[in-house]
Amino acid sequence: MAALTDIVLPENFRLLARGKVRHVFEIDQETLLFVATDRISAYDVVMKNGVREKGSLLTQLSAFWFRYLSRTIPGLRTHFISLDLPRHLPPSLHEQLRRRSMQVRKVQIFPIEAIVRGYITGSAWKEYQARGTVHGMKVQSGLRESEEFPGGPLYTPSTKAEPGSNDENIHPDRAAEIIGRKYADCIRNLAINLYTKAREYALERGIIIADTKFEFGLDTETSEVILVDEVLTPDSSRFWPASSYKVGQGQESFDKQYLRDWLTSYDLKGKPDVEMPEEIVGNTANKYREAYERLVGTKWESVS
């Protein structure tokens, strides 16, 4: 089965959004259908070809985390309903959409991304080297690349960019200006709690979650903050093997850092219409599968 890079549904499923990876369709006034394609992006640019079964793996891993975190954190509300396909979806589409689709509650999305960083790497490391700050916040001097933040994980939000634009790292105070202090504080506390619980779970299975991105919505009837979108996947997180972790250098990973490194080494960072060689596609797929299998504890069953 080839990588699935586009989704077309009947007209009664209205397409509400087409993201870098996911399509969002309306099932009814209260329910959405998230469908994850096999597209992959890096540096906010979608590659020309996809990674086979990536969308299915991301969906299944997100569902695992929604269930695990709901059991672990009392009172946590998420938008996840089920992995069932809508009853009125034509049977001819079942094979294509099975495992890569989830039904979710429709909520009002907060226009920020709630990034939590446990270790200094990526854009945070670059900013720290230049200015001694992370998202405009002064942090302890003398940190080395990939080092764990001494004071615990940092909440480092970003804007949620429109299609075709790049997210912007912002100070937590700026996030409060955008969504209001009440919800900003709630999101900060919830994001750090989610990250902490997930990091503890993953570390027991040999994976360091260096950082991750959460998104949240608002239940307008109850004013409760809801965990939405994908959760703790190789697309939204940096996963490092604990066995080879070493402070002072970049790390091996189970995420798309491998793809980012390849793009950078061939001067392809940020360029459109890049087609990945089969070796890069295969190695990326293997890294995603290993992350899934370690975290979920079962072997990934491919569909032939």
mmCIF file of C-alpha atoms in Angstrom:
data_model
loop_
_atom_site.group_PDB
_atom_site.id
_atom_site.type_symbol
_atom_site.label_atom_id
_atom_site.label_comp_id
_atom_site.label_asym_id
_atom_site.label_seq_id
_atom_site.Cartn_x
_atom_site.Cartn_y
_atom_site.Cartn_z
ATOM 1 C CA MET A 1 0.000 0.000 0.000
ATOM 2 C CA ALA A 2 1.439 3.373 -1.039
ATOM 3 C CA ALA A 3 1.678 6.382 1.254
ATOM 4 C CA LEU A 4 -1.635 8.243 1.454
ATOM 5 C CA THR A 5 -1.002 11.962 0.949
ATOM 6 C CA ASP A 6 -4.518 13.242 0.261
ATOM 7 C CA ILE A 7 -8.052 12.523 1.454
ATOM 8 C CA VAL A 8 -11.322 13.146 -0.393
ATOM 9 C CA LEU A 9 -14.654 12.385 1.309
ATOM 10 C CA PRO A 10 -18.248 12.715 0.072
ATOM 11 C CA GLU A 11 -19.845 16.162 0.180
ATOM 12 C CA ASN A 12 -21.833 15.378 3.336
ATOM 13 C CA PHE A 13 -18.508 15.406 5.202
ATOM 14 C CA ARG A 14 -17.616 19.094 4.980
ATOM 15 C CA LEU A 15 -13.872 19.781 4.908
ATOM 16 C CA LEU A 16 -13.168 22.370 7.602
ATOM 17 C CA ALA A 17 -9.377 22.411 7.560
ATOM 18 C CA ARG A 18 -6.440 20.905 5.721
ATOM 19 C CA GLY A 19 -3.310 21.001 7.825
ATOM 20 C CA LYS A 20 0.212 19.861 7.075
ATOM 21 C CA VAL A 21 -0.759 16.305 8.033
ATOM 22 C CA ARG A 22 -4.435 16.175 9.058
ATOM 23 C CA HIS A 23 -7.732 16.857 7.355
ATOM 24 C CA VAL A 24 -10.617 17.905 9.582
ATOM 25 C CA PHE A 25 -14.148 17.038 8.445
ATOM 26 C CA GLU A 26 -17.477 17.860 10.056
ATOM 27 C CA ILE A 27 -19.631 14.864 10.973
ATOM 28 C CA ASP A 28 -22.359 16.903 12.650
ATOM 29 C CA GLN A 29 -22.705 20.109 14.674
ATOM 30 C CA GLU A 30 -20.925 18.600 17.672
ATOM 31 C CA THR A 31 -18.494 16.089 16.151
ATOM 32 C CA LEU A 32 -15.465 16.219 13.872
ATOM 33 C CA LEU A 33 -13.515 13.548 12.006
ATOM 34 C CA PHE A 34 -9.731 13.902 12.163
ATOM 35 C CA VAL A 35 -7.992 11.999 9.378
ATOM 36 C CA ALA A 36 -4.180 11.806 9.426
ATOM 37 C CA THR A 37 -2.474 11.433 6.067
ATOM 38 C CA ASP A 38 1.032 10.069 5.541
ATOM 39 C CA ARG A 39 2.391 13.531 4.727
ATOM 40 C CA ILE A 40 5.380 14.721 6.728
ATOM 41 C CA SER A 41 6.661 18.238 7.239
ATOM 42 C CA ALA A 42 9.897 19.714 8.514
ATOM 43 C CA TYR A 43 10.720 23.355 9.106
ATOM 44 C CA ASP A 44 7.041 24.124 8.346
ATOM 45 C CA VAL A 45 7.314 22.722 4.804
ATOM 46 C CA VAL A 46 5.534 19.553 3.642
ATOM 47 C CA MET A 47 7.662 17.034 1.773
ATOM 48 C CA LYS A 48 6.618 16.015 -1.737
ATOM 49 C CA ASN A 49 6.280 12.331 -0.828
ATOM 50 C CA GLY A 50 4.948 10.717 2.331
ATOM 51 C CA VAL A 51 5.890 8.034 4.843
ATOM 52 C CA ARG A 52 3.722 4.926 4.507
ATOM 53 C CA GLU A 53 1.368 4.270 7.462
ATOM 54 C CA LYS A 54 2.621 7.333 9.341
ATOM 55 C CA GLY A 55 -0.900 8.740 9.649
ATOM 56 C CA SER A 56 -2.205 5.499 11.113
ATOM 57 C CA LEU A 57 0.635 5.309 13.603
ATOM 58 C CA LEU A 58 0.159 8.929 14.743
ATOM 59 C CA THR A 59 -3.568 8.373 15.221
ATOM 60 C CA GLN A 60 -3.128 5.168 17.204
ATOM 61 C CA LEU A 61 -0.400 6.669 19.387
ATOM 62 C CA SER A 62 -2.482 9.788 20.094
ATOM 63 C CA ALA A 63 -5.446 7.591 21.073
ATOM 64 C CA PHE A 64 -3.173 5.660 23.442
ATOM 65 C CA TRP A 65 -2.021 8.871 25.119
ATOM 66 C CA PHE A 66 -5.551 10.310 25.374
ATOM 67 C CA ARG A 67 -6.639 7.169 27.216
ATOM 68 C CA TYR A 68 -3.540 6.893 29.401
ATOM 69 C CA LEU A 69 -3.500 10.544 30.454
ATOM 70 C CA SER A 70 -7.237 10.538 31.158
ATOM 71 C CA ARG A 71 -6.659 7.652 33.584
ATOM 72 C CA THR A 72 -3.590 9.273 35.123
ATOM 73 C CA ILE A 73 -4.736 12.875 35.598
ATOM 74 C CA PRO A 74 -8.041 13.196 37.484
ATOM 75 C CA GLY A 75 -10.469 15.591 35.835
ATOM 76 C CA LEU A 76 -8.596 15.814 32.531
ATOM 77 C CA ARG A 77 -10.947 16.472 29.638
ATOM 78 C CA THR A 78 -10.005 15.690 26.040
ATOM 79 C CA HIS A 79 -11.774 15.992 22.710
ATOM 80 C CA PHE A 80 -11.223 12.304 21.896
ATOM 81 C CA ILE A 81 -14.381 10.227 21.376
ATOM 82 C CA SER A 82 -13.383 7.047 19.538
ATOM 83 C CA LEU A 83 -11.472 5.476 16.669
ATOM 84 C CA ASP A 84 -14.729 4.281 15.086
ATOM 85 C CA LEU A 85 -15.537 5.381 11.565
ATOM 86 C CA PRO A 86 -18.762 7.387 11.111
ATOM 87 C CA ARG A 87 -21.759 5.153 10.436
ATOM 88 C CA HIS A 88 -22.693 6.904 7.195
ATOM 89 C CA LEU A 89 -19.211 6.716 5.674
ATOM 90 C CA PRO A 90 -19.312 4.715 2.406
ATOM 91 C CA PRO A 91 -17.904 1.170 2.897
ATOM 92 C CA SER A 92 -15.582 1.735 -0.079
ATOM 93 C CA LEU A 93 -13.601 4.191 2.083
ATOM 94 C CA HIS A 94 -13.345 2.027 5.199
ATOM 95 C CA GLU A 95 -10.059 0.345 4.330
ATOM 96 C CA GLN A 96 -8.439 3.655 3.415
ATOM 97 C CA LEU A 97 -9.535 5.475 6.577
ATOM 98 C CA ARG A 98 -9.432 2.718 9.190
ATOM 99 C CA ARG A 99 -6.752 3.263 11.875
ATOM 100 C CA ARG A 100 -5.933 6.778 10.658
ATOM 101 C CA SER A 101 -9.240 8.423 11.714
ATOM 102 C CA MET A 102 -10.644 9.530 15.048
ATOM 103 C CA GLN A 103 -13.915 11.127 16.034
ATOM 104 C CA VAL A 104 -13.512 14.142 18.323
ATOM 105 C CA ARG A 105 -15.691 16.744 19.996
ATOM 106 C CA LYS A 106 -15.924 20.126 18.344
ATOM 107 C CA VAL A 107 -14.518 22.844 20.635
ATOM 108 C CA GLN A 108 -13.202 26.378 20.296
ATOM 109 C CA ILE A 109 -9.430 26.181 19.748
ATOM 110 C CA PHE A 110 -7.038 28.496 21.601
ATOM 111 C CA PRO A 111 -4.736 30.258 19.073
ATOM 112 C CA ILE A 112 -1.493 29.226 20.777
ATOM 113 C CA GLU A 113 0.645 26.105 20.900
ATOM 114 C CA ALA A 114 1.610 24.992 24.400
ATOM 115 C CA ILE A 115 5.202 23.784 24.115
ATOM 116 C CA VAL A 116 6.872 22.240 27.157
ATOM 117 C CA ARG A 117 10.640 21.809 27.158
ATOM 118 C CA GLY A 118 12.404 19.552 29.607
ATOM 119 C CA TYR A 119 15.775 19.765 27.872
ATOM 120 C CA ILE A 120 17.484 22.555 25.958
ATOM 121 C CA THR A 121 17.634 21.756 22.258
ATOM 122 C CA GLY A 122 16.379 22.932 18.875
ATOM 123 C CA SER A 123 15.274 26.561 18.572
ATOM 124 C CA ALA A 124 15.565 26.997 22.358
ATOM 125 C CA TRP A 125 19.252 26.051 22.225
ATOM 126 C CA LYS A 126 19.891 28.479 19.362
ATOM 127 C CA GLU A 127 18.203 31.353 21.211
ATOM 128 C CA TYR A 128 20.052 30.499 24.416
ATOM 129 C CA GLN A 129 23.410 30.531 22.629
ATOM 130 C CA ALA A 130 22.653 33.934 21.133
ATOM 131 C CA ARG A 131 20.979 35.722 24.051
ATOM 132 C CA GLY A 132 20.983 33.514 27.142
ATOM 133 C CA THR A 133 17.181 33.300 27.017
ATOM 134 C CA VAL A 134 14.502 30.798 26.017
ATOM 135 C CA HIS A 135 11.348 32.354 24.547
ATOM 136 C CA GLY A 136 12.524 35.633 26.016
ATOM 137 C CA MET A 137 12.906 34.190 29.522
ATOM 138 C CA LYS A 138 16.275 34.397 31.246
ATOM 139 C CA VAL A 139 17.508 30.952 32.257
ATOM 140 C CA GLN A 140 20.524 29.687 34.155
ATOM 141 C CA SER A 141 23.869 30.385 32.500
ATOM 142 C CA GLY A 142 26.319 27.665 31.552
ATOM 143 C CA LEU A 143 23.856 25.136 30.174
ATOM 144 C CA ARG A 144 25.110 22.703 27.561
ATOM 145 C CA GLU A 145 23.236 21.412 24.527
ATOM 146 C CA SER A 146 20.625 18.757 25.405
ATOM 147 C CA GLU A 147 20.977 19.411 29.144
ATOM 148 C CA GLU A 148 17.906 19.065 31.353
ATOM 149 C CA PHE A 149 16.621 22.397 32.631
ATOM 150 C CA PRO A 150 17.785 22.513 36.296
ATOM 151 C CA GLY A 151 14.589 24.126 37.574
ATOM 152 C CA GLY A 152 12.255 21.689 35.862
ATOM 153 C CA PRO A 153 10.399 21.842 32.544
ATOM 154 C CA LEU A 154 9.697 25.225 30.947
ATOM 155 C CA TYR A 155 6.391 26.307 29.445
ATOM 156 C CA THR A 156 7.366 27.998 26.186
ATOM 157 C CA PRO A 157 4.328 28.839 24.031
ATOM 158 C CA SER A 158 4.216 29.833 20.392
ATOM 159 C CA THR A 159 1.675 31.432 18.130
ATOM 160 C CA LYS A 160 -0.482 29.166 15.990
ATOM 161 C CA ALA A 161 0.329 30.337 12.482
ATOM 162 C CA GLU A 162 -2.012 30.526 9.536
ATOM 163 C CA PRO A 163 -1.336 28.083 6.652
ATOM 164 C CA GLY A 164 1.758 29.182 4.747
ATOM 165 C CA SER A 165 3.210 31.036 7.744
ATOM 166 C CA ASN A 166 5.592 29.977 10.489
ATOM 167 C CA ASP A 167 4.808 29.690 14.197
ATOM 168 C CA GLU A 168 6.486 32.324 16.362
ATOM 169 C CA ASN A 169 8.043 31.554 19.736
ATOM 170 C CA ILE A 170 6.596 33.909 22.362
ATOM 171 C CA HIS A 171 7.000 34.717 26.049
ATOM 172 C CA PRO A 172 4.297 33.271 28.338
ATOM 173 C CA ASP A 173 3.160 36.842 29.095
ATOM 174 C CA ARG A 174 2.414 37.327 25.412
ATOM 175 C CA ALA A 175 0.313 34.155 25.438
ATOM 176 C CA ALA A 176 -1.673 35.635 28.324
ATOM 177 C CA GLU A 177 -2.286 38.782 26.296
ATOM 178 C CA ILE A 178 -3.628 36.677 23.419
ATOM 179 C CA ILE A 179 -5.970 34.342 25.317
ATOM 180 C CA GLY A 180 -6.358 35.979 28.725
ATOM 181 C CA ARG A 181 -4.504 35.367 31.978
ATOM 182 C CA LYS A 182 -7.092 32.932 33.377
ATOM 183 C CA TYR A 183 -6.829 30.485 30.500
ATOM 184 C CA ALA A 184 -3.104 31.061 29.973
ATOM 185 C CA ASP A 185 -2.345 30.020 33.559
ATOM 186 C CA CYS A 186 -4.620 26.997 33.293
ATOM 187 C CA ILE A 187 -2.987 25.876 30.042
ATOM 188 C CA ARG A 188 0.503 26.387 31.462
ATOM 189 C CA ASN A 189 -0.193 24.267 34.548
ATOM 190 C CA LEU A 190 -1.999 21.570 32.594
ATOM 191 C CA ALA A 191 0.689 21.368 29.895
ATOM 192 C CA ILE A 192 3.484 20.954 32.448
ATOM 193 C CA ASN A 193 1.486 18.315 34.319
ATOM 194 C CA LEU A 194 0.799 16.396 31.099
ATOM 195 C CA TYR A 195 4.449 16.568 30.077
ATOM 196 C CA THR A 196 5.653 15.443 33.510
ATOM 197 C CA LYS A 197 3.355 12.407 33.614
ATOM 198 C CA ALA A 198 4.251 11.422 30.048
ATOM 199 C CA ARG A 199 7.986 11.912 30.616
ATOM 200 C CA GLU A 200 7.920 9.617 33.656
ATOM 201 C CA TYR A 201 6.024 6.954 31.713
ATOM 202 C CA ALA A 202 8.304 7.165 28.674
ATOM 203 C CA LEU A 203 11.541 7.130 30.675
ATOM 204 C CA GLU A 204 10.559 3.787 32.181
ATOM 205 C CA ARG A 205 10.437 2.524 28.586
ATOM 206 C CA GLY A 206 13.799 3.916 27.547
ATOM 207 C CA ILE A 207 12.644 7.148 25.897
ATOM 208 C CA ILE A 208 13.419 10.714 26.971
ATOM 209 C CA ILE A 209 10.732 13.179 25.906
ATOM 210 C CA ALA A 210 12.917 16.244 25.425
ATOM 211 C CA ASP A 211 10.032 18.529 24.508
ATOM 212 C CA THR A 212 6.515 18.348 23.144
ATOM 213 C CA LYS A 213 3.693 20.506 21.842
ATOM 214 C CA PHE A 214 0.132 20.419 23.159
ATOM 215 C CA GLU A 215 -2.941 22.189 21.855
ATOM 216 C CA PHE A 216 -6.024 23.077 23.830
ATOM 217 C CA GLY A 217 -9.592 24.105 23.247
ATOM 218 C CA LEU A 218 -12.416 25.621 25.270
ATOM 219 C CA ASP A 219 -15.751 24.066 26.160
ATOM 220 C CA THR A 220 -17.799 27.253 25.876
ATOM 221 C CA GLU A 221 -20.652 25.786 27.926
ATOM 222 C CA THR A 222 -18.555 24.882 30.979
ATOM 223 C CA SER A 223 -15.500 27.164 30.422
ATOM 224 C CA GLU A 224 -13.270 24.084 30.846
ATOM 225 C CA VAL A 225 -9.959 23.724 29.019
ATOM 226 C CA ILE A 226 -9.860 20.642 26.757
ATOM 227 C CA LEU A 227 -6.801 18.741 25.458
ATOM 228 C CA VAL A 228 -7.095 18.490 21.655
ATOM 229 C CA ASP A 229 -5.260 17.637 18.418
ATOM 230 C CA GLU A 230 -2.499 15.022 18.413
ATOM 231 C CA VAL A 231 -0.710 14.154 21.644
ATOM 232 C CA LEU A 232 2.904 13.151 22.284
ATOM 233 C CA THR A 233 3.707 11.756 18.843
ATOM 234 C CA PRO A 234 7.013 11.807 16.934
ATOM 235 C CA ASP A 235 5.545 14.675 14.896
ATOM 236 C CA SER A 236 4.834 16.860 17.930
ATOM 237 C CA SER A 237 7.689 15.797 20.228
ATOM 238 C CA ARG A 238 11.383 15.076 20.448
ATOM 239 C CA PHE A 239 11.959 11.485 21.559
ATOM 240 C CA TRP A 240 15.510 10.493 22.488
ATOM 241 C CA PRO A 241 16.787 6.990 23.355
ATOM 242 C CA ALA A 242 17.798 7.153 27.012
ATOM 243 C CA SER A 243 20.552 4.584 26.485
ATOM 244 C CA SER A 244 22.617 6.892 24.267
ATOM 245 C CA TYR A 245 21.776 10.246 25.894
ATOM 246 C CA LYS A 246 24.811 12.452 26.452
ATOM 247 C CA VAL A 247 24.864 16.094 27.481
ATOM 248 C CA GLY A 248 26.798 18.524 25.293
ATOM 249 C CA GLN A 249 25.755 17.294 21.864
ATOM 250 C CA GLY A 250 22.794 16.592 19.605
ATOM 251 C CA GLN A 251 20.980 13.334 20.256
ATOM 252 C CA GLU A 252 19.829 10.327 18.302
ATOM 253 C CA SER A 253 16.053 10.425 18.017
ATOM 254 C CA PHE A 254 12.833 8.555 17.312
ATOM 255 C CA ASP A 255 11.217 11.551 15.616
ATOM 256 C CA LYS A 256 11.558 13.719 12.536
ATOM 257 C CA GLN A 257 14.823 15.274 13.702
ATOM 258 C CA TYR A 258 16.421 12.654 11.453
ATOM 259 C CA LEU A 259 14.600 14.234 8.492
ATOM 260 C CA ARG A 260 15.501 17.759 9.631
ATOM 261 C CA ASP A 261 19.179 16.785 9.824
ATOM 262 C CA TRP A 262 19.067 15.328 6.304
ATOM 263 C CA LEU A 263 17.450 18.482 4.918
ATOM 264 C CA THR A 264 20.014 20.692 6.614
ATOM 265 C CA SER A 265 22.977 18.611 5.428
ATOM 266 C CA TYR A 266 21.838 18.943 1.799
ATOM 267 C CA ASP A 267 20.902 22.651 2.073
ATOM 268 C CA LEU A 268 17.207 21.828 1.626
ATOM 269 C CA LYS A 269 15.913 23.405 4.848
ATOM 270 C CA GLY A 270 12.685 25.305 4.188
ATOM 271 C CA LYS A 271 12.663 24.586 0.454
ATOM 272 C CA PRO A 272 9.414 23.467 -1.234
ATOM 273 C CA ASP A 273 8.754 20.308 -3.265
ATOM 274 C CA VAL A 274 11.523 18.234 -1.700
ATOM 275 C CA GLU A 275 11.224 14.530 -2.466
ATOM 276 C CA MET A 276 12.790 12.310 0.159
ATOM 277 C CA PRO A 277 14.964 9.409 -1.036
ATOM 278 C CA GLU A 278 13.610 5.966 -0.195
ATOM 279 C CA GLU A 279 16.357 5.490 2.399
ATOM 280 C CA ILE A 280 15.209 8.588 4.311
ATOM 281 C CA VAL A 281 11.566 7.517 4.046
ATOM 282 C CA GLY A 282 12.348 4.016 5.314
ATOM 283 C CA ASN A 283 14.562 5.136 8.177
ATOM 284 C CA THR A 284 12.009 7.726 9.286
ATOM 285 C CA ALA A 285 9.280 5.079 9.262
ATOM 286 C CA ASN A 286 11.456 2.745 11.331
ATOM 287 C CA LYS A 287 12.101 5.449 13.942
ATOM 288 C CA TYR A 288 8.387 6.216 14.250
ATOM 289 C CA ARG A 289 7.550 2.516 14.607
ATOM 290 C CA GLU A 290 10.168 1.992 17.306
ATOM 291 C CA ALA A 291 8.804 4.946 19.296
ATOM 292 C CA TYR A 292 5.286 3.525 19.040
ATOM 293 C CA GLU A 293 6.322 0.026 20.064
ATOM 294 C CA ARG A 294 8.341 1.195 23.068
ATOM 295 C CA LEU A 295 5.608 3.509 24.326
ATOM 296 C CA VAL A 296 2.553 1.340 23.682
ATOM 297 C CA GLY A 297 4.258 -1.945 24.459
ATOM 298 C CA THR A 298 2.939 -3.837 21.427
ATOM 299 C CA LYS A 299 4.353 -4.475 17.989
ATOM 300 C CA TRP A 300 3.099 -2.257 15.190
ATOM 301 C CA GLU A 301 1.067 -4.361 12.784
ATOM 302 C CA SER A 302 1.529 -3.108 9.237
ATOM 303 C CA VAL A 303 -1.275 -3.372 6.681
ATOM 304 C CA SER A 304 -0.107 -5.074 3.518
#
